[in-house]
Structures are given as C-alpha cells and as structure tokens.
Amino acid sequence: PTISQLLEENIRKVKLSTPDYRGMDPEEAVADFKARRANYMTVYQPVDDSDGPHVKIINSRQFIVNNIRGYLPLKVVHFVMNLHTLPRTFYLTRHGQSEYNLLGKIGGDSGLTPAGLEYARRLATFAKEYIGVYPPEGPIPTPPIVKSTNTNESVEGTPSNSDAAAATAEKSNSNDETNKSKEEEEEKKESVTHDDKDGIEDDGEEPPVVRPCRLWTSTLRRTKETAQFIEHPRLQHTWDNGDVGEWVQFRSRERRNLDELYAGICDGMTYRDIEEVYPVEFERRQDDKLAYRYPRGESYMDVTLRLEPLAQEMERIREPVLIVAHQGILRILYAYFMGMDRKEAPYVSIPLNSVIELSPHAYGCHEKRFCLMMKEEMIDDGQDEPVTSMPVRRSNDHASANGTDPILMMSSSSLRRTSATTEQNYSPTDPIMNAPSC
C-alpha cells in the first residue's frame, strides 16, 4: 500500500474511534481530521540529532534510534519496535476441566476429565470454523491454497496441478460425453439423490476464507490435551512485507512461561487444606494476593515478570493467536490488554469452557466471550459437584466487573459466525466454571 492508503486506513481504523469523533458521520470525521492534520503540518518541526536521544518510527517499518542509553530507555525502544498498526486478535481459554479441577486442587499436572475432553473437541471446531477464517466484515485477501497434511490435494483457493490436469482430461472427453444416449442421461439424473442435490445447490453465500493462525499452550499436560483435536492444514501465506511461504495452521508451540503459577509446598492441595495445614500462609495470601509468594513457589508478581517477553511478542505478531493456558496466567494477560490495575489481575474471572476474544485498538480493547460448554453439561452424570474451597473473602471488593458480563453461548452443532447465540452468566465464585487453579 502507498503512504496515502496507509494514512487513510489509519484514520478510519484509529482516529474515528477517538472521543473527538464519537457519534460523528465517518466521512465528516475523516475530512475534519485531514484538515486538522494539515494544520499540524504548518507548525511541524522534524526531530534531528541536535534534539538529543529520540526514536523515529516511520510506518512501523523503519526505526531510527538516536543516542539511546540506559536500561529502561532501551526497553522502551525494544517495546515500540514490536508495535505495528495492523489489527490483531487474541483468543484466551483455560484448559478443559482437569482431574484436579474436579477435586478442587491447585497446581499439579493432571489430565482432563471426560468433560474436559468434550470441551477440547468443541474448541477444535470453534478454532476451525470461527478463529481460522476471516470475519465477513474483515479484509478478504486472495484465497490461500490449503493443503491437507497427508496429500497435495487442493482444498480451497487456487487449483492444484492435479486439478488442472483433471480439468484438461475432462475437456478432451467432452465430445464423448455429448454422444451418450438420452436414456443414459436420464439414468444418471435419477441416480442423484435428493440429499446430493441439496449439497450441490448454491446457497448464495461465499465460502469462508482461511486466515493463518497461531496456537500456544503451556508445557503442562492439561493444556496440550485440550489442544489435541485442533487440525493443522498447510497453506501458502503472504506476509505484510510481501514474503511468501508455507504456513502450518495452528502449529502448536509449547511455552514454559505459560505454565501455571507454581504453588510450591501447597501444590496439589485444596484451599481448605491450605487453610488447615498452613493457616498463616493462607491469611498472608488473603491479605495481598498479588505479592504473596507461596513457600518455594511463585507470586502473581513473579509470573508477571516471566510473561513480559510473551506480551511483547503478542504485540509484534500479525496473525490471530489462540492461547490455551491457565487461570492465573490468563488473568495477567487479560488485565494487561484491558488496561486494568495490576492489583485487580488476581481477581479477574476466567471461567472454564469459555473463549475470550480480545481485539486491542489505540484507545482500549474490545472483548467478546464465548461459552462452548455449559456447566449443566459437566454435571449431568448425577455425581456431586467438585469439592472446592474457593477463598472468597474479598470477592465483593475485587471481583472483576467482566466476570458478570454476558457470555455468548455457542451451539455445539454450529459454531459459525452467523450462529444464534444466547446469554449466560456465571458467578466469579462459581465452584465449577471458576474451579480453583492458583
């Protein structure tokens, strides 16, 4: 794109969402901002070497760093060099219900329950039909060539060589086809079932266009099992700088800094156990959940430090990324992108069986939540609810407002963007949907 195209796109995507132009006609707002920019140009003075340490960023592609020194200034430079103006979306989800969730235990490396495996299957469908395709209102590029993992057969987009050869052979035999008798044609028509005809009919909708996506999990068993059913087709992808290469859709990448907050000597215990065995530690954690460090374990502040490189990488990447992780980890990432105070992070509601869609922009972050599996579906086997002891003493003071926001219920039989949705609420202290983690 040209400079003028980039400028126009930036004005419409960023500037029109500012408080100055809220509720204003888009075309009038664009014209007003262009006039404002013209006024800026009359007094604009470029920065040069005589102005001291500075960083010039040109279209988020060219960076001029002048005389920057010191630890914090260099960290700022590293951060801004990872920024870009392209839209990006993150999908955050906890692992499916684990055996420890069922028992109310924290930490550990347990596997999934049957309910957790069912959520993993639904997440795979959601990833394929929702995350992995461009939204109808979004940019639709030239359809990529999507290849199966076992063959070179073209599935969508530009025809493969084998498709072209088949088309040539069909054309060469067209004369033979025209010589067939009417009786044979009638027999063929009769052999087509009603269901086949329904499948052939054009419903008038354009097929969804696949978009390249990433998949990150922790190194723990329950997150890897949650991602096990997600498909990994191959496609040809063109990056924003023009490079072309093969892309493995949702290639799984295990990241140790996504591992759950380590509970040290309390790992594998319930909160009730901790209160009984280590009452002093329990009270200390209740008093300052953010800074409290489990004996021989971690605190939320410790986890925040190890998540810093990952947050910078999330600022850098262009493709949507699905992160299958843990409650404590996702709380920190959510708070970071939503601009929350870090003291609120340990109390953010990240329920099981839900996907949180975050779309950061210049003046905030859009959020959407999808519940892929209701609580009632997890306990319909007649068993008692999990034995938990959630520390809720401060729930009235610190419960995140987002925890009571409506959640979009996605039908397990249809997860398309056009699917009908209903609203469902779960309390931040719900012992099942907000099963304890750390």
CSV table of N, CA and C in Angstrom, one decimal, residues 54-154:
chain,number,residue,atom,x,y,z
A,54,HIS,N,16.3,10.1,20.9
A,54,HIS,CA,15.0,10.0,20.4
A,54,HIS,C,14.9,8.8,19.5
A,55,VAL,N,13.6,8.4,19.2
A,55,VAL,CA,13.3,7.3,18.3
A,55,VAL,C,12.3,7.8,17.2
A,56,LYS,N,12.7,7.6,16.0
A,56,LYS,CA,11.7,7.9,14.9
A,56,LYS,C,11.1,6.6,14.4
A,57,ILE,N,9.8,6.5,14.3
A,57,ILE,CA,9.1,5.4,13.8
A,57,ILE,C,8.4,5.8,12.5
A,58,ILE,N,8.7,5.2,11.4
A,58,ILE,CA,8.2,5.5,10.1
A,58,ILE,C,7.4,4.3,9.6
A,59,ASN,N,6.0,4.5,9.6
A,59,ASN,CA,5.1,3.5,9.1
A,59,ASN,C,5.3,2.1,9.8
A,60,SER,N,5.8,2.1,11.0
A,60,SER,CA,6.0,0.9,11.8
A,60,SER,C,6.9,-0.1,11.0
A,61,ARG,N,7.7,0.4,10.1
A,61,ARG,CA,8.6,-0.4,9.3
A,61,ARG,C,10.1,0.1,9.4
A,62,GLN,N,10.2,1.4,9.6
A,62,GLN,CA,11.6,1.9,9.6
A,62,GLN,C,11.8,2.6,11.0
A,63,PHE,N,12.9,2.3,11.7
A,63,PHE,CA,13.1,2.8,13.0
A,63,PHE,C,14.5,3.5,13.0
A,64,ILE,N,14.5,4.7,13.5
A,64,ILE,CA,15.8,5.5,13.6
A,64,ILE,C,16.0,5.7,15.1
A,65,VAL,N,17.0,5.1,15.7
A,65,VAL,CA,17.3,5.2,17.1
A,65,VAL,C,18.5,6.1,17.3
A,66,ASN,N,18.4,7.2,18.0
A,66,ASN,CA,19.5,8.1,18.2
A,66,ASN,C,19.9,8.3,19.6
A,67,ASN,N,21.1,7.8,20.0
A,67,ASN,CA,21.8,8.1,21.2
A,67,ASN,C,20.9,7.7,22.4
A,68,ILE,N,20.3,6.5,22.3
A,68,ILE,CA,19.6,6.0,23.4
A,68,ILE,C,20.5,5.2,24.4
A,69,ARG,N,20.4,5.5,25.7
A,69,ARG,CA,21.2,4.8,26.6
A,69,ARG,C,20.4,4.5,27.9
A,70,GLY,N,20.9,3.5,28.6
A,70,GLY,CA,20.2,3.1,29.9
A,70,GLY,C,19.3,1.9,29.7
A,71,TYR,N,19.0,1.3,30.9
A,71,TYR,CA,18.2,0.1,30.9
A,71,TYR,C,16.8,0.3,30.4
A,72,LEU,N,16.1,1.2,31.1
A,72,LEU,CA,14.7,1.5,30.8
A,72,LEU,C,14.5,2.1,29.4
A,73,PRO,N,15.3,3.1,29.0
A,73,PRO,CA,15.1,3.6,27.6
A,73,PRO,C,15.3,2.6,26.6
A,74,LEU,N,16.2,1.7,26.8
A,74,LEU,CA,16.4,0.6,25.8
A,74,LEU,C,15.3,-0.4,25.8
A,75,LYS,N,14.7,-0.6,26.9
A,75,LYS,CA,13.5,-1.5,27.0
A,75,LYS,C,12.3,-0.8,26.2
A,76,VAL,N,12.2,0.5,26.4
A,76,VAL,CA,11.2,1.2,25.6
A,76,VAL,C,11.4,1.1,24.1
A,77,VAL,N,12.6,1.2,23.7
A,77,VAL,CA,12.9,1.1,22.3
A,77,VAL,C,12.6,-0.3,21.8
A,78,HIS,N,12.9,-1.3,22.6
A,78,HIS,CA,12.6,-2.7,22.2
A,78,HIS,C,11.1,-2.9,22.1
A,79,PHE,N,10.3,-2.3,23.0
A,79,PHE,CA,8.9,-2.4,23.0
A,79,PHE,C,8.3,-1.8,21.8
A,80,VAL,N,8.6,-0.5,21.5
A,80,VAL,CA,8.0,0.2,20.4
A,80,VAL,C,8.4,-0.4,19.0
A,81,MET,N,9.5,-1.1,19.0
A,81,MET,CA,9.9,-1.7,17.7
A,81,MET,C,9.1,-3.0,17.4
A,82,ASN,N,8.3,-3.5,18.4
A,82,ASN,CA,7.4,-4.6,18.2
A,82,ASN,C,6.0,-4.2,17.9
A,83,LEU,N,5.7,-2.9,17.9
A,83,LEU,CA,4.4,-2.4,17.6
A,83,LEU,C,4.1,-2.3,16.1
A,84,HIS,N,2.9,-2.4,15.8
A,84,HIS,CA,2.5,-2.2,14.4
A,84,HIS,C,1.1,-1.7,14.3
A,85,THR,N,0.6,-1.2,13.2
A,85,THR,CA,-0.7,-0.6,13.0
A,85,THR,C,-1.7,-1.6,12.5
A,86,LEU,N,-1.4,-2.9,12.3
A,86,LEU,CA,-2.3,-3.9,11.7
A,86,LEU,C,-3.2,-4.3,12.9
A,87,PRO,N,-4.5,-4.6,12.5
A,87,PRO,CA,-5.4,-5.2,13.6
A,87,PRO,C,-4.9,-6.6,14.0
A,88,ARG,N,-5.2,-6.9,15.3
A,88,ARG,CA,-4.8,-8.2,15.8
A,88,ARG,C,-5.8,-8.6,16.8
A,89,THR,N,-5.9,-10.0,16.9
A,89,THR,CA,-6.9,-10.5,17.8
A,89,THR,C,-6.3,-11.7,18.6
A,90,PHE,N,-6.6,-11.8,19.8
A,90,PHE,CA,-6.1,-12.9,20.7
A,90,PHE,C,-7.3,-13.6,21.2
A,91,TYR,N,-7.2,-14.9,21.4
A,91,TYR,CA,-8.2,-15.8,21.9
A,91,TYR,C,-7.6,-16.5,23.1
A,92,LEU,N,-8.2,-16.2,24.3
A,92,LEU,CA,-7.7,-16.8,25.5
A,92,LEU,C,-8.6,-17.9,26.0
A,93,THR,N,-8.2,-19.0,26.4
A,93,THR,CA,-9.0,-20.1,27.0
A,93,THR,C,-8.2,-20.9,28.0
A,94,ARG,N,-8.9,-21.2,29.1
A,94,ARG,CA,-8.3,-22.2,30.0
A,94,ARG,C,-8.4,-23.6,29.4
A,95,HIS,N,-7.6,-24.5,29.9
A,95,HIS,CA,-7.7,-25.9,29.5
A,95,HIS,C,-9.1,-26.4,29.9
A,96,GLY,N,-9.4,-27.5,29.3
A,96,GLY,CA,-10.7,-28.2,29.8
A,96,GLY,C,-10.6,-28.6,31.2
A,97,GLN,N,-11.7,-29.0,31.8
A,97,GLN,CA,-11.7,-29.4,33.2
A,97,GLN,C,-10.8,-30.6,33.4
A,98,SER,N,-9.9,-30.4,34.4
A,98,SER,CA,-8.9,-31.4,34.7
A,98,SER,C,-9.3,-32.2,35.9
A,99,GLU,N,-8.6,-33.3,36.2
A,99,GLU,CA,-8.9,-34.1,37.3
A,99,GLU,C,-8.7,-33.3,38.6
A,100,TYR,N,-7.7,-32.4,38.7
A,100,TYR,CA,-7.5,-31.6,39.8
A,100,TYR,C,-8.6,-30.6,40.0
A,101,ASN,N,-9.1,-30.0,38.9
A,101,ASN,CA,-10.3,-29.1,39.0
A,101,ASN,C,-11.5,-29.8,39.6
A,102,LEU,N,-11.7,-31.1,39.3
A,102,LEU,CA,-12.8,-31.8,39.8
A,102,LEU,C,-12.7,-32.0,41.3
A,103,LEU,N,-11.4,-32.1,41.8
A,103,LEU,CA,-11.2,-32.3,43.2
A,103,LEU,C,-11.0,-31.0,44.0
A,104,GLY,N,-10.9,-29.9,43.3
A,104,GLY,CA,-10.7,-28.6,43.9
A,104,GLY,C,-9.2,-28.4,44.3
A,105,LYS,N,-8.3,-29.1,43.7
A,105,LYS,CA,-6.9,-29.0,44.0
A,105,LYS,C,-6.2,-28.0,43.0
A,106,ILE,N,-5.2,-27.3,43.5
A,106,ILE,CA,-4.5,-26.4,42.7
A,106,ILE,C,-3.2,-27.0,42.2
A,107,GLY,N,-2.7,-26.4,41.1
A,107,GLY,CA,-1.4,-26.8,40.5
A,107,GLY,C,-1.4,-28.2,39.9
A,108,GLY,N,-0.3,-29.0,40.1
A,108,GLY,CA,-0.2,-30.3,39.6
A,108,GLY,C,-0.1,-30.4,38.1
A,109,ASP,N,-0.1,-31.6,37.6
A,109,ASP,CA,0.0,-31.9,36.1
A,109,ASP,C,-1.0,-33.0,35.7
A,110,SER,N,-2.2,-32.8,36.1
A,110,SER,CA,-3.2,-33.9,35.9
A,110,SER,C,-3.7,-33.8,34.5
A,111,GLY,N,-4.4,-34.8,34.0
A,111,GLY,CA,-5.0,-34.9,32.7
A,111,GLY,C,-6.4,-34.4,32.8
A,112,LEU,N,-7.1,-34.5,31.6
A,112,LEU,CA,-8.5,-34.0,31.5
A,112,LEU,C,-9.5,-35.0,31.9
A,113,THR,N,-10.6,-34.6,32.5
A,113,THR,CA,-11.8,-35.4,32.7
A,113,THR,C,-12.5,-35.6,31.4
A,114,PRO,N,-13.5,-36.5,31.4
A,114,PRO,CA,-14.4,-36.7,30.2
A,114,PRO,C,-15.0,-35.3,29.7
A,115,ALA,N,-15.4,-34.5,30.7
A,115,ALA,CA,-16.0,-33.2,30.3
A,115,ALA,C,-14.9,-32.3,29.7
A,116,GLY,N,-13.7,-32.4,30.2
A,116,GLY,CA,-12.6,-31.7,29.7
A,116,GLY,C,-12.2,-32.1,28.2
A,117,LEU,N,-12.3,-33.4,27.9
A,117,LEU,CA,-12.1,-33.9,26.6
A,117,LEU,C,-13.2,-33.4,25.6
A,118,GLU,N,-14.4,-33.3,26.1
A,118,GLU,CA,-15.5,-32.9,25.3
A,118,GLU,C,-15.3,-31.4,24.9
A,119,TYR,N,-14.8,-30.6,25.9
A,119,TYR,CA,-14.5,-29.2,25.6
A,119,TYR,C,-13.4,-29.1,24.6
A,120,ALA,N,-12.4,-30.0,24.7
A,120,ALA,CA,-11.3,-29.9,23.7
A,120,ALA,C,-11.8,-30.2,22.3
A,121,ARG,N,-12.8,-31.1,22.1
A,121,ARG,CA,-13.4,-31.3,20.8
A,121,ARG,C,-14.1,-30.1,20.3
A,122,ARG,N,-14.9,-29.4,21.2
A,122,ARG,CA,-15.6,-28.3,20.8
A,122,ARG,C,-14.7,-27.1,20.5
A,123,LEU,N,-13.6,-27.0,21.2
A,123,LEU,CA,-12.6,-25.9,21.0
A,123,LEU,C,-12.0,-26.1,19.6
A,124,ALA,N,-11.7,-27.4,19.2
A,124,ALA,CA,-11.2,-27.6,17.9
A,124,ALA,C,-12.1,-27.2,16.8
A,125,THR,N,-13.4,-27.4,17.0
A,125,THR,CA,-14.4,-27.0,16.0
A,125,THR,C,-14.5,-25.4,16.0
A,126,PHE,N,-14.5,-24.8,17.1
A,126,PHE,CA,-14.5,-23.4,17.2
A,126,PHE,C,-13.3,-22.8,16.5
A,127,ALA,N,-12.1,-23.4,16.7
A,127,ALA,CA,-10.9,-22.9,16.1
A,127,ALA,C,-11.0,-23.0,14.6
A,128,LYS,N,-11.5,-24.0,14.1
A,128,LYS,CA,-11.6,-24.2,12.6
A,128,LYS,C,-12.6,-23.3,12.0
A,129,GLU,N,-13.8,-23.2,12.6
A,129,GLU,CA,-14.9,-22.5,11.9
A,129,GLU,C,-15.0,-21.1,12.3
A,130,TYR,N,-14.4,-20.6,13.4
A,130,TYR,CA,-14.5,-19.2,13.8
A,130,TYR,C,-13.2,-18.5,13.8
A,131,ILE,N,-12.2,-19.0,14.5
A,131,ILE,CA,-10.9,-18.3,14.6
A,131,ILE,C,-10.2,-18.4,13.3
A,132,GLY,N,-10.2,-19.6,12.7
A,132,GLY,CA,-9.4,-19.8,11.5
A,132,GLY,C,-9.9,-19.3,10.2
A,133,VAL,N,-11.0,-18.5,10.2
A,133,VAL,CA,-11.5,-17.9,8.9
A,133,VAL,C,-11.6,-16.4,9.1
A,134,TYR,N,-11.5,-15.6,8.0
A,134,TYR,CA,-11.7,-14.2,8.1
A,134,TYR,C,-13.2,-13.8,8.4
A,135,PRO,N,-13.4,-12.8,9.3
A,135,PRO,CA,-14.8,-12.4,9.5
A,135,PRO,C,-15.4,-11.8,8.3
A,136,PRO,N,-16.7,-11.9,8.1
A,136,PRO,CA,-17.4,-11.4,6.9
A,136,PRO,C,-17.1,-9.9,6.7
A,137,GLU,N,-17.0,-9.1,7.8
A,137,GLU,CA,-16.7,-7.7,7.7
A,137,GLU,C,-15.3,-7.3,7.5
A,138,GLY,N,-14.4,-8.3,7.7
A,138,GLY,CA,-13.0,-8.0,7.6
A,138,GLY,C,-12.4,-8.1,6.3
A,139,PRO,N,-11.1,-7.8,6.1
A,139,PRO,CA,-10.4,-7.9,4.8
A,139,PRO,C,-10.4,-9.3,4.3
A,140,ILE,N,-10.8,-9.5,3.0
A,140,ILE,CA,-10.8,-10.8,2.4
A,140,ILE,C,-9.7,-10.8,1.3
A,141,PRO,N,-8.5,-11.4,1.6
A,141,PRO,CA,-7.5,-11.4,0.6
A,141,PRO,C,-7.7,-12.5,-0.4
A,142,THR,N,-6.8,-12.7,-1.3
A,142,THR,CA,-6.9,-13.8,-2.3
A,142,THR,C,-6.9,-15.1,-1.5
A,143,PRO,N,-7.9,-16.0,-1.8
A,143,PRO,CA,-7.9,-17.3,-1.0
A,143,PRO,C,-6.6,-18.0,-1.1
A,144,PRO,N,-6.1,-18.4,0.0
A,144,PRO,CA,-4.8,-19.2,0.0
A,144,PRO,C,-5.0,-20.6,-0.4
A,145,ILE,N,-4.0,-21.3,-0.8
A,145,ILE,CA,-4.0,-22.7,-1.2
A,145,ILE,C,-3.9,-23.5,0.2
A,146,VAL,N,-4.9,-24.2,0.5
A,146,VAL,CA,-4.9,-25.0,1.7
A,146,VAL,C,-4.7,-26.5,1.4
A,147,LYS,N,-3.7,-27.1,1.9
A,147,LYS,CA,-3.4,-28.5,1.6
A,147,LYS,C,-3.6,-29.3,2.8
A,148,SER,N,-4.1,-30.6,2.6
A,148,SER,CA,-4.2,-31.5,3.7
A,148,SER,C,-2.8,-31.9,4.2
A,149,THR,N,-2.8,-32.5,5.4
A,149,THR,CA,-1.5,-32.8,5.9
A,149,THR,C,-0.9,-34.1,5.3
A,150,ASN,N,-1.8,-34.9,4.6
A,150,ASN,CA,-1.3,-36.2,4.1
A,150,ASN,C,-1.2,-36.2,2.6
A,151,THR,N,-1.8,-35.3,1.9
A,151,THR,CA,-1.8,-35.3,0.4
A,151,THR,C,-1.5,-33.9,-0.1
A,152,ASN,N,-1.3,-33.8,-1.4
A,152,ASN,CA,-1.1,-32.5,-2.1
A,152,ASN,C,-2.4,-32.0,-2.7
A,153,GLU,N,-3.5,-32.5,-2.3
A,153,GLU,CA,-4.8,-32.2,-2.9
A,153,GLU,C,-5.2,-30.7,-2.5
A,154,SER,N,-5.6,-29.9,-3.4
A,154,SER,CA,-6.0,-28.6,-3.1
A,154,SER,C,-7.4,-28.6,-2.5
